[in-house]
Amino acid sequence: MANSIHLLPDHIANQIAAGEVIQRPASAVKELLENAVDAGATEIKLIINDAGKALIQVIDNGKGMNPIDAQNAFARHATSKISSIEDLFQIRTMGFRGEALASIAAVAQVSLKTRQAEEELGTSVVIENSQVSETSPVACPVGTNISMKNLFFNVPARRNFLKSNSAELKHIIEEFTRVALAFPEIYFSLTNNGQDVFHWEAGSFKQRAIHVLGNSYQSKLVAVGEKTDYLTISGFVGKPETAKKTRSDQYFFVNRRFIKSAYLHHAIAHAFDGLIPKESFPSYILYIDVDPSQVDINVHPTKQEIKFEDDKIIYAFVQAAVKHALAQFSIAPSLDFSLDADIQQLDAIQKPATDEQRNSTASSSLYAGFTQKNQAHFIPRVSESERQEWKSFFSDLPTAEGVLAQPDNDSFIVKSSSMGLYKATEGISLNEDALLLQVNNTYILAPAQNGFILIHQQLAHERVLYEKYQKASVQPHATQKSLFPVVLELSVADAILLEEIIEDLAIIGYEIEPFGQNSFIIQGIPADVISGNEKNAIELLLEQFKHFSGDIKFSKREKLIRCMARQSAIKAGQSLGQKEMHTLIESLFACDTPNVTATGAPTYIDFKEGYIDGLFTK
Ligand code: ADP
Ligand code: MG
């Protein structure tokens, strides 16, 4: 019998490997940017067309490659970064697996121009189907200029799997941002379809953080900095007011490598306990530096997950450092180091800051306005008014009265019938003048003709708003012009998202106009959003929209409507007056589908007399 096992040809093996490393344009972007960083570049330009589907080009001024290396770079497991197994435990470069260029060459048309400083002429290499098809000397600047065209041109299944340009662009920006945050000493620019998306000058970590998060963060970052023999942590956490409803703006780097770690996220989130509402997420950009032998970065093909030699220590340290920072700047209401003995002994926690540390802290503008005490234990408690401010930041949503009691422009509310009964639905009819009872500030108990119903105020209102916004898509919703248009400054990613939904927002009553880089002017808001809150309302909306955006079942508009309804609904826990409860119930039963929310949760439960009586019979 003939043998059936054979070795796969290189181009097929590479294509299979590419599946792990290059999943979408953003993964190629990450690999190419990291190569430029590893080459010691001080300037890195990323150029893309059609969100990277047509072209991804990275131009760097790093050390370049000689003619032989320029060709070998595309072979599998070709790397200049490690040569022995010991090296694997001392990695200081971003790359080391030697897979990226081989993978890219397997799934795109690649060309490369590169020159080293000591060479007069550079090398041009063209690769097709993993094979070098052309090399020639070429005049070019020192550094490397690599471009890959038509990603997945030879793997249609993968190409078809790519998402919309705006979705892929978002991923690219995410990767770009991560690399740029890790290396603020490098100039980075990004151009999409000939348009300058950003150019970030080299600068400090703080400056880069502001580039990424937006100017509005100037006064909203708290520096974190602790040093021990074992590891160093630096970076920033956002003040509590910058907490978001979703996990955006959370960056964690280990030895300048962006990593995802639910475990460490937990550590940081806990440091914010009591400072931000539950279910909201603090923003942070934190850098840990640790001896490379203490981490294993080779546990994942894209190196976004790592293993620490001792992750409990890291957990406790990160948490202590963040708590310390928050306390130092009078943000934590009180200090509670309920930590391992290990951590209690860390210098950062035991010893007061040195004069040198104190001076460098004091000279930074970030700390202006904060108490300059150097020991967390002596920091005065945060003032009541300040704490009130954070609280109101989260509760400044439309109130029940604002949302409900506007019968004038609420055309959807049907006036109750002359019979004194609300519109009957599924056999339910409620007495209009009945006294309603609110239970636990969450449920409304309403007598019905043959029993009673128990209404969940938040879910009921969600249904009401949902139908209202849905109808608005046919007939545009009323807008109230803002007296004083509000300027909204967003992060790049949020700005792109907002652009994407700006027209749909217009239909439900938001009049928003682009206003220069990542800024928008809010000219008008839906008639039922209380003015003064427009900024919060939109920021929250964006956060919630992100939650939904992975869900492909629904149209953009449907997602938006659901977000709006959820966001604007009165909340459980809010006390309601008789009039508000009546209006809510009236509106609920005027809905086409009053009994469930858009997501299928019941809005009320019907207790029929017969059923209740049954419960009481022996
Ligand atoms: P790795 O980065 O894991 O070593 P890659 O496939 O990404 O593997 O790159 C292979 C090799 O090509 C690198 O080790 C490096 O020597 C060289 N190389 C890639 N990109 C550049 C660049 N922009 N400048 C200089 N050398 C590069
Ligand atoms: Mg690499």
XYZ file of C-alpha atoms and ligand atoms in Angstrom:
646
model
C 0.000 0.000 0.000
C 1.215 3.486 -0.780
C 2.265 5.725 2.095
C -0.302 8.361 2.806
C 1.572 10.799 5.038
C 3.507 13.568 3.357
C 4.892 16.932 4.414
C 2.782 19.898 3.412
C 4.364 22.280 0.934
C 5.527 25.529 2.599
C 2.882 27.754 1.124
C 0.101 25.554 2.481
C 1.730 25.177 5.895
C 2.160 28.946 6.023
C -1.436 29.516 5.110
C -2.566 27.258 7.916
C -0.244 28.990 10.368
C -1.499 32.337 9.110
C -4.936 31.400 10.351
C -3.632 31.719 13.898
C -1.581 34.855 13.590
C -3.462 36.864 10.965
C -7.171 36.770 11.587
C -8.074 40.156 10.226
C -6.409 43.324 8.969
C -5.843 44.485 12.529
C -3.704 41.439 13.329
C -1.415 42.217 10.406
C -1.237 45.824 11.568
C -0.178 44.698 15.028
C 2.588 42.450 13.681
C 3.959 45.051 11.290
C 3.935 47.821 13.889
C 5.702 45.566 16.361
C 8.367 44.721 13.810
C 8.982 48.428 13.284
C 9.240 48.934 17.053
C 11.675 46.009 17.322
C 13.757 47.582 14.541
C 14.329 50.594 16.809
C 12.286 53.054 14.739
C 11.551 56.492 16.152
C 8.917 57.181 13.525
C 6.271 54.731 12.367
C 3.648 55.500 9.767
C 0.697 53.258 9.122
C -1.172 53.679 5.865
C -4.303 51.722 5.109
C -6.936 51.653 2.394
C -10.400 50.251 2.868
C -9.770 49.490 6.513
C -6.754 47.384 5.579
C -8.625 45.088 3.214
C -7.013 46.693 0.154
C -3.726 47.907 1.620
C -1.735 47.887 4.820
C 1.570 49.682 4.657
C 4.017 50.401 7.453
C 6.931 52.758 6.953
C 9.574 52.937 9.649
C 12.961 54.576 10.092
C 14.406 51.636 11.994
C 17.551 49.683 11.327
C 16.383 48.037 8.094
C 17.549 44.704 6.650
C 20.394 43.689 4.388
C 19.548 42.026 1.043
C 19.806 38.472 2.390
C 17.757 39.134 5.528
C 15.153 40.930 3.451
C 14.455 37.694 1.596
C 14.852 35.341 4.545
C 12.505 37.353 6.694
C 9.554 35.711 4.925
C 10.563 32.135 5.632
C 8.742 30.336 8.403
C 10.386 30.521 11.840
C 12.780 33.092 10.469
C 13.709 35.496 13.222
C 16.705 37.548 14.246
C 15.387 37.875 17.771
C 16.133 34.574 19.440
C 18.579 31.851 18.662
C 18.471 29.541 21.658
C 15.880 28.235 24.061
C 17.427 30.330 26.854
C 16.668 33.450 24.850
C 13.016 32.591 25.119
C 13.145 33.528 28.792
C 14.854 36.864 28.283
C 12.729 38.371 25.572
C 12.848 42.134 25.294
C 11.450 42.398 21.792
C 7.822 42.327 20.710
C 8.325 39.522 18.209
C 10.330 36.318 18.519
C 8.320 33.550 16.886
C 9.342 34.383 13.343
C 5.852 33.713 12.055
C 4.364 37.061 11.186
C 5.983 37.841 7.869
C 5.659 34.246 6.678
C 1.980 34.289 7.580
C 1.378 37.631 5.927
C 3.160 36.519 2.778
C 0.889 33.478 2.656
C -2.320 35.486 2.589
C -1.512 38.770 0.853
C 0.577 40.273 -1.930
C 3.613 41.699 -0.191
C 6.325 44.073 -1.264
C 9.177 45.381 0.805
C 11.787 48.084 0.467
C 14.452 48.267 3.095
C 17.867 49.765 3.664
C 20.414 49.741 6.448
C 22.316 52.911 7.294
C 25.662 51.582 6.115
C 24.322 50.535 2.698
C 24.151 52.845 -0.250
C 21.309 51.075 -1.970
C 18.440 49.284 -0.377
C 16.664 46.081 -1.406
C 13.275 45.639 -2.979
C 11.525 42.295 -2.546
C 8.200 41.186 -4.019
C 6.452 38.091 -2.666
C 3.643 36.170 -4.240
C 2.105 33.019 -2.786
C 4.853 32.792 -0.181
C 7.571 32.834 -2.863
C 10.042 35.626 -3.499
C 9.204 36.563 -7.087
C 11.508 39.529 -7.499
C 14.447 41.146 -5.733
C 16.406 44.130 -6.879
C 18.527 46.953 -5.511
C 16.563 50.134 -5.017
C 17.180 53.658 -3.805
C 15.195 54.195 -0.592
C 15.494 55.831 2.823
C 17.031 53.993 5.786
C 14.426 51.804 7.403
C 11.714 49.515 6.145
C 8.684 50.163 4.009
C 6.472 47.106 3.788
C 3.101 46.884 2.120
C 0.603 44.106 1.860
C -2.239 44.261 -0.606
C -5.541 42.422 -0.904
C -5.460 40.530 2.338
C -6.894 36.994 1.989
C -7.066 37.361 -1.817
C -6.301 33.636 -1.988
C -8.509 32.573 0.934
C -12.001 33.709 -0.106
C -13.635 32.104 2.929
C -11.594 34.357 5.195
C -12.094 37.393 3.050
C -15.855 36.961 3.141
C -15.675 36.629 6.878
C -14.299 40.153 7.285
C -16.670 42.684 8.782
C -17.676 46.107 7.488
C -14.947 48.673 6.908
C -15.935 50.614 9.970
C -15.777 47.492 12.125
C -12.376 46.478 10.756
C -11.120 50.037 11.105
C -12.134 49.980 14.727
C -10.050 46.876 15.296
C -7.102 48.470 13.544
C -7.366 51.586 15.653
C -7.487 49.411 18.732
C -4.231 47.659 17.834
C -2.612 50.879 16.694
C -3.576 52.554 19.948
C -2.196 49.730 22.043
C 1.197 49.829 20.368
C 1.265 53.620 20.465
C 0.430 53.673 24.178
C 3.226 51.222 24.872
C 5.801 53.349 23.033
C 5.123 57.044 23.515
C 8.742 57.817 22.624
C 7.911 56.880 19.031
C 6.018 59.112 16.607
C 3.014 57.296 15.168
C 0.650 58.270 12.396
C -2.307 56.599 10.785
C -3.757 57.427 7.382
C -6.906 55.776 6.077
C -7.917 56.222 2.409
C -5.595 59.213 2.158
C -7.096 60.860 5.218
C -5.039 61.700 8.257
C -6.683 59.847 11.148
C -4.026 60.771 13.670
C -0.419 61.709 14.055
C 0.952 61.497 17.547
C 4.234 63.234 18.283
C 6.748 61.430 20.441
C 6.353 62.453 24.070
C 5.801 61.295 27.615
C 3.469 58.520 28.691
C 1.055 61.127 29.916
C 1.080 62.992 26.624
C 0.420 59.800 24.723
C -2.399 58.910 27.088
C -4.004 62.268 26.363
C -3.534 61.746 22.610
C -5.461 58.534 22.909
C -8.119 59.401 25.467
C -8.709 62.954 24.323
C -7.950 66.366 25.797
C -10.772 66.124 28.234
C -8.623 63.695 30.233
C -5.973 66.325 31.005
C -7.272 66.790 34.505
C -8.847 63.398 34.919
C -5.861 61.101 35.270
C -4.258 60.005 38.485
C -0.684 58.794 38.246
C 0.182 55.370 39.560
C 3.793 54.637 40.365
C 5.339 52.044 42.637
C 8.707 50.397 42.451
C 10.052 47.291 44.097
C 12.965 45.010 43.375
C 10.585 42.567 41.820
C 8.497 44.787 39.598
C 7.552 48.327 38.738
C 4.132 49.696 38.006
C 3.452 53.025 36.374
C 0.744 54.708 34.369
C -2.615 56.221 35.107
C -6.060 55.488 36.309
C -8.989 57.693 35.405
C -10.660 59.550 38.223
C -13.905 57.879 39.265
C -15.912 60.241 37.081
C -14.336 58.706 33.969
C -15.717 55.258 34.714
C -17.688 53.811 31.852
C -20.525 51.396 31.402
C -18.358 49.122 29.274
C -14.746 48.076 29.307
C -13.316 50.627 26.959
C -10.189 52.582 27.813
C -8.674 49.789 29.814
C -5.087 49.096 28.946
C -2.673 46.876 30.696
C 0.891 46.405 29.519
C 3.513 44.001 30.741
C 7.000 44.849 29.562
C 5.391 47.142 27.016
C 3.204 44.420 25.628
C -0.558 44.931 25.710
C -2.178 42.022 27.462
C -5.677 40.949 28.327
C -6.091 39.735 31.852
C -9.435 39.373 33.545
C -7.556 38.581 36.722
C -5.642 41.845 36.836
C -8.653 43.760 35.698
C -10.383 42.421 38.753
C -7.566 43.699 40.929
C -7.966 47.203 39.556
C -11.738 47.156 39.640
C -11.585 46.247 43.318
C -9.310 49.129 44.082
C -12.194 51.305 42.900
C -14.691 49.649 45.204
C -17.011 52.195 46.682
C -15.767 54.937 44.366
C -17.690 54.026 41.267
C -21.071 52.403 40.892
C -21.263 48.663 40.546
C -21.429 47.542 36.924
C -19.272 50.387 35.763
C -15.675 50.095 34.710
C -12.747 52.301 35.637
C -10.473 53.538 32.886
C -6.796 52.819 33.221
C -3.532 52.661 31.367
C -1.088 50.704 33.474
C 2.385 49.456 32.744
C 4.069 46.680 34.631
C 7.729 46.057 34.153
C 9.088 42.827 35.445
C 12.095 40.681 34.749
C 11.269 38.784 31.513
C 12.130 35.518 33.248
C 9.115 36.084 35.512
C 6.586 35.902 32.702
C 5.783 33.485 29.941
C 4.557 35.334 26.898
C 4.627 32.279 24.712
C 1.263 30.909 25.741
C -0.767 32.444 22.929
C -0.037 32.940 19.206
C -0.816 36.641 19.288
C 0.887 37.004 22.670
C -2.040 38.806 24.261
C -2.145 36.462 27.177
C 0.750 35.800 29.456
C 1.524 33.755 32.484
C 3.171 35.262 35.518
C 5.532 33.264 37.627
C 3.559 34.397 40.661
C 0.314 36.050 39.781
C -0.981 36.462 43.332
C 1.820 38.879 44.109
C 1.127 40.790 40.922
C -2.568 40.937 41.745
C -2.029 42.292 45.218
C 0.629 44.685 44.055
C -1.474 46.139 41.279
C -4.395 46.572 43.600
C -2.298 48.192 46.296
C -0.666 50.534 43.817
C -3.981 51.714 42.442
C -5.487 52.145 45.907
C -2.426 54.012 46.984
C -2.636 56.338 44.002
C -6.307 57.030 44.542
C -5.727 57.687 48.227
C -2.712 59.864 47.614
C -4.815 62.169 45.541
C -7.652 62.330 47.994
C -9.850 60.249 45.830
C -10.406 57.234 47.993
C -12.716 58.187 50.827
C -10.698 56.082 53.202
C -7.824 53.755 52.975
C -8.184 50.124 53.599
C -5.222 47.958 52.850
C -6.775 44.631 53.516
C -3.912 42.916 51.808
C -1.556 40.009 52.082
C 1.271 40.398 54.507
C 3.590 40.187 51.483
C 2.177 43.329 50.082
C 1.963 45.139 53.373
C 5.708 44.894 53.502
C 6.331 46.503 50.149
C 8.283 49.718 50.423
C 5.697 51.562 48.478
C 3.211 50.891 51.191
C 5.429 50.984 54.239
C 7.629 53.957 53.612
C 6.809 57.551 52.998
C 7.856 58.854 49.630
C 11.421 60.137 49.368
C 12.075 63.813 48.797
C 13.112 63.025 45.293
C 9.884 61.197 44.543
C 7.915 63.946 46.136
C 9.597 66.643 44.118
C 9.116 64.881 40.849
C 5.507 64.364 41.734
C 4.995 67.930 42.759
C 6.533 69.324 39.602
C 4.063 67.533 37.378
C 1.049 69.575 36.441
C -1.103 66.522 36.965
C -0.924 66.894 40.679
C -1.710 70.547 40.874
C -4.738 70.986 42.994
C -4.234 67.825 44.946
C -3.017 67.662 48.491
C 0.696 67.180 48.564
C 0.868 64.896 51.573
C 3.069 61.956 50.934
C 1.521 59.381 53.139
C -1.774 57.979 52.234
C -2.693 57.579 55.888
C -2.655 61.298 56.486
C -4.719 62.253 53.502
C -7.897 63.996 54.570
C -11.133 62.359 53.643
C -12.735 63.454 50.456
C -15.244 66.219 50.955
C -18.929 65.438 50.921
C -19.551 67.787 48.018
C -16.940 66.040 45.913
C -18.440 62.687 46.626
C -21.841 64.073 45.770
C -20.441 65.108 42.414
C -19.466 61.587 41.496
C -22.786 60.316 42.582
C -24.718 62.803 40.559
C -22.601 62.011 37.545
C -24.279 58.671 37.439
C -27.707 59.670 38.504
C -28.074 62.653 36.226
C -30.158 60.638 33.855
C -33.617 61.789 32.898
C -35.895 61.558 35.867
C -39.265 59.942 35.803
C -40.940 63.274 35.834
C -38.911 64.586 32.983
C -39.409 61.516 30.913
C -42.998 60.774 31.642
C -44.839 63.915 32.383
C -44.760 65.523 28.992
C -48.154 64.733 27.584
C -47.992 67.680 25.183
C -45.517 66.205 22.800
C -46.173 62.612 23.632
C -48.546 61.853 20.844
C -48.255 58.157 21.523
C -50.120 58.333 24.788
C -53.710 57.513 24.090
C -56.110 59.431 26.206
C -58.008 57.110 28.425
C -61.400 56.140 27.185
C -64.550 57.806 28.347
C -65.458 54.638 30.213
C -62.792 55.464 32.721
C -60.765 52.405 31.832
C -57.350 52.132 30.314
C -57.150 50.533 26.942
C -57.883 46.877 27.443
C -55.143 44.476 26.535
C -55.397 40.743 26.781
C -58.446 41.127 28.935
C -56.797 43.506 31.363
C -58.655 46.649 32.245
C -57.548 48.949 34.973
C -59.550 51.426 36.889
C -58.372 54.897 35.985
C -58.819 56.476 39.381
C -57.499 53.551 41.334
C -54.913 54.337 43.945
C -51.667 52.791 42.813
C -49.165 51.358 45.198
C -45.453 51.467 44.582
C -43.622 48.600 46.266
C -39.902 48.801 47.058
C -39.654 51.716 44.650
C -39.579 49.108 41.914
C -42.988 47.577 41.346
C -46.363 49.124 40.894
C -49.344 47.271 42.195
C -52.434 48.188 40.251
C -55.936 46.838 40.868
C -57.450 45.398 37.718
C -61.048 44.427 37.167
C -60.621 40.788 38.046
C -57.530 40.828 40.226
C -54.429 42.969 40.154
C -51.278 43.351 38.143
C -47.753 43.851 39.347
C -45.786 46.071 36.997
C -42.015 46.324 36.882
C -41.554 50.056 36.484
C -38.224 49.963 34.680
C -39.105 47.216 32.243
C -42.495 48.735 31.563
C -40.984 52.076 30.768
C -38.409 50.397 28.557
C -41.230 48.951 26.460
C -42.965 52.326 26.260
C -39.843 54.082 25.086
C -38.931 51.280 22.723
C -42.182 51.601 20.821
C -41.959 55.334 20.892
C -38.494 55.342 19.330
C -39.538 52.695 16.876
C -42.383 54.851 15.673
C -39.978 57.734 15.468
C -38.104 55.871 12.717
C -41.150 56.313 10.529
C -42.025 59.754 11.729
C -39.009 61.644 13.047
C -39.073 62.272 16.753
C -39.417 65.768 18.177
C -36.172 67.588 18.814
C -35.629 70.392 21.251
C -32.909 72.766 20.125
C -30.229 73.271 22.747
C -30.029 76.859 23.901
C -26.337 76.474 24.399
C -24.969 73.847 22.034
C -22.729 71.474 23.893
C -19.371 70.349 22.543
C -18.635 66.698 22.979
C -15.033 65.523 22.845
C -14.544 61.833 22.321
C -11.809 59.272 22.019
C -10.987 58.310 18.452
C -12.807 55.014 18.681
C -15.934 56.617 20.127
C -15.824 59.356 17.510
C -15.836 56.771 14.740
C -18.722 55.002 16.374
C -20.701 58.194 16.739
C -20.141 59.088 13.080
C -21.547 55.717 12.240
C -24.813 56.240 14.074
C -25.224 59.981 13.718
C -28.002 59.707 11.123
C -29.959 57.211 13.137
C -29.620 59.430 16.166
C -31.066 62.269 14.131
C -34.194 60.233 13.541
C -34.791 59.795 17.228
C -34.210 63.444 17.909
C -30.478 63.999 18.434
C -29.062 66.738 16.259
C -25.328 66.230 16.309
C -22.738 67.713 13.998
C -19.090 66.806 13.540
C -16.888 69.584 14.883
C -13.265 68.984 13.997
C -11.094 66.165 15.233
C -13.075 63.777 17.409
C -15.374 66.578 18.539
C -19.054 67.040 17.958
C -21.590 69.736 18.648
C -24.895 68.722 20.107
C -27.412 71.109 18.578
C -30.556 69.405 19.742
C -31.752 66.485 21.814
C -34.909 64.413 21.920
C -37.716 66.344 23.503
C -37.809 63.997 26.459
C -34.149 64.099 27.446
C -33.594 66.799 30.001
C -31.282 69.440 28.631
C -28.068 69.802 30.544
C -27.623 66.054 30.370
C -27.016 65.703 26.675
C -23.341 64.904 27.061
C -23.911 62.153 29.567
C -26.787 60.802 27.598
C -24.705 60.428 24.457
C -21.680 59.019 26.219
C -23.853 56.439 27.906
C -25.564 55.656 24.675
C -22.245 54.984 22.973
C -21.182 52.722 25.795
C -24.367 50.713 25.587
C -24.273 50.612 21.850
C -20.862 48.977 22.054
C -22.393 46.251 24.174
C -24.793 45.432 21.405
C -22.499 45.983 18.482
C -21.222 42.434 18.387
C -24.770 41.258 17.907
C -25.358 40.808 14.207
C -28.982 39.761 14.507
C -30.181 43.321 14.672
C -29.941 46.317 12.416
C -28.008 49.316 13.604
C -31.220 51.197 14.180
C -32.795 48.404 16.162
C -29.727 48.267 18.409
C -29.809 51.986 18.867
C -33.480 52.005 19.730
C -32.952 49.290 22.295
C -30.064 51.189 23.840
C -32.039 54.400 23.959
C -34.980 52.686 25.572
C -32.835 50.976 28.153
C -30.875 54.083 28.915
C -33.728 56.497 29.247
C -36.085 54.248 31.148
C -36.787 55.209 34.730
C -34.871 52.899 36.985
C -35.902 50.438 39.608
C -35.373 52.127 42.949
C -36.815 55.420 41.906
C -39.814 56.577 43.828
C -42.790 57.586 41.695
C -45.800 59.717 42.446
C -49.406 58.766 41.663
C -49.447 60.866 38.522
C -46.245 59.340 37.210
C -47.438 55.826 37.898
C -50.719 56.501 36.153
C -48.974 57.971 33.139
C -46.615 55.030 32.960
C -49.398 52.471 33.077
C -51.458 54.417 30.604
C -48.536 54.533 28.183
C -47.719 50.881 28.717
C -51.156 49.709 27.779
C -51.185 51.990 24.776
C -48.258 49.944 23.415
C -48.667 47.411 20.651
C -46.984 44.771 22.777
C -47.288 45.911 26.365
C -46.499 42.643 28.104
C -42.804 42.176 27.303
C -39.694 44.272 26.720
C -37.899 44.194 23.382
C -35.587 41.585 24.827
C -38.467 39.442 26.028
C -38.633 40.114 29.764
C -42.161 40.422 31.132
C -43.158 43.977 31.993
C -45.919 42.957 34.372
C -47.482 39.919 35.926
C -51.183 39.419 35.976
C -52.763 38.016 39.138
C -56.294 36.840 38.469
C -58.754 36.605 41.330
C -59.373 32.943 40.685
C -55.686 32.220 40.942
C -55.199 34.268 44.080
C -58.225 32.684 45.714
C -56.790 29.313 44.850
C -53.687 30.180 46.795
C -55.751 30.815 49.875
C -57.837 27.677 49.817
C -56.850 24.944 52.130
P 9.666 38.041 14.530
O 9.276 39.471 14.672
O 8.917 37.143 15.437
O 11.145 37.834 14.575
P 8.646 38.342 11.846
O 8.140 37.357 10.872
O 7.720 39.393 12.307
O 9.207 37.546 13.085
O 9.923 39.037 11.235
C 11.017 38.230 10.817
C 12.310 38.992 10.889
O 12.324 39.999 9.878
C 12.539 39.737 12.180
O 13.121 38.904 13.168
C 13.463 40.858 11.744
O 14.788 40.431 11.736
C 13.062 41.115 10.308
N 12.157 42.288 10.199
C 10.814 42.273 10.077
N 10.313 43.518 9.995
C 11.353 44.358 10.074
C 11.495 45.794 10.054
N 10.428 46.601 9.949
N 12.733 46.308 10.148
C 13.815 45.500 10.266
N 13.750 44.164 10.295
C 12.543 43.571 10.206
Mg 7.434 40.232 14.254
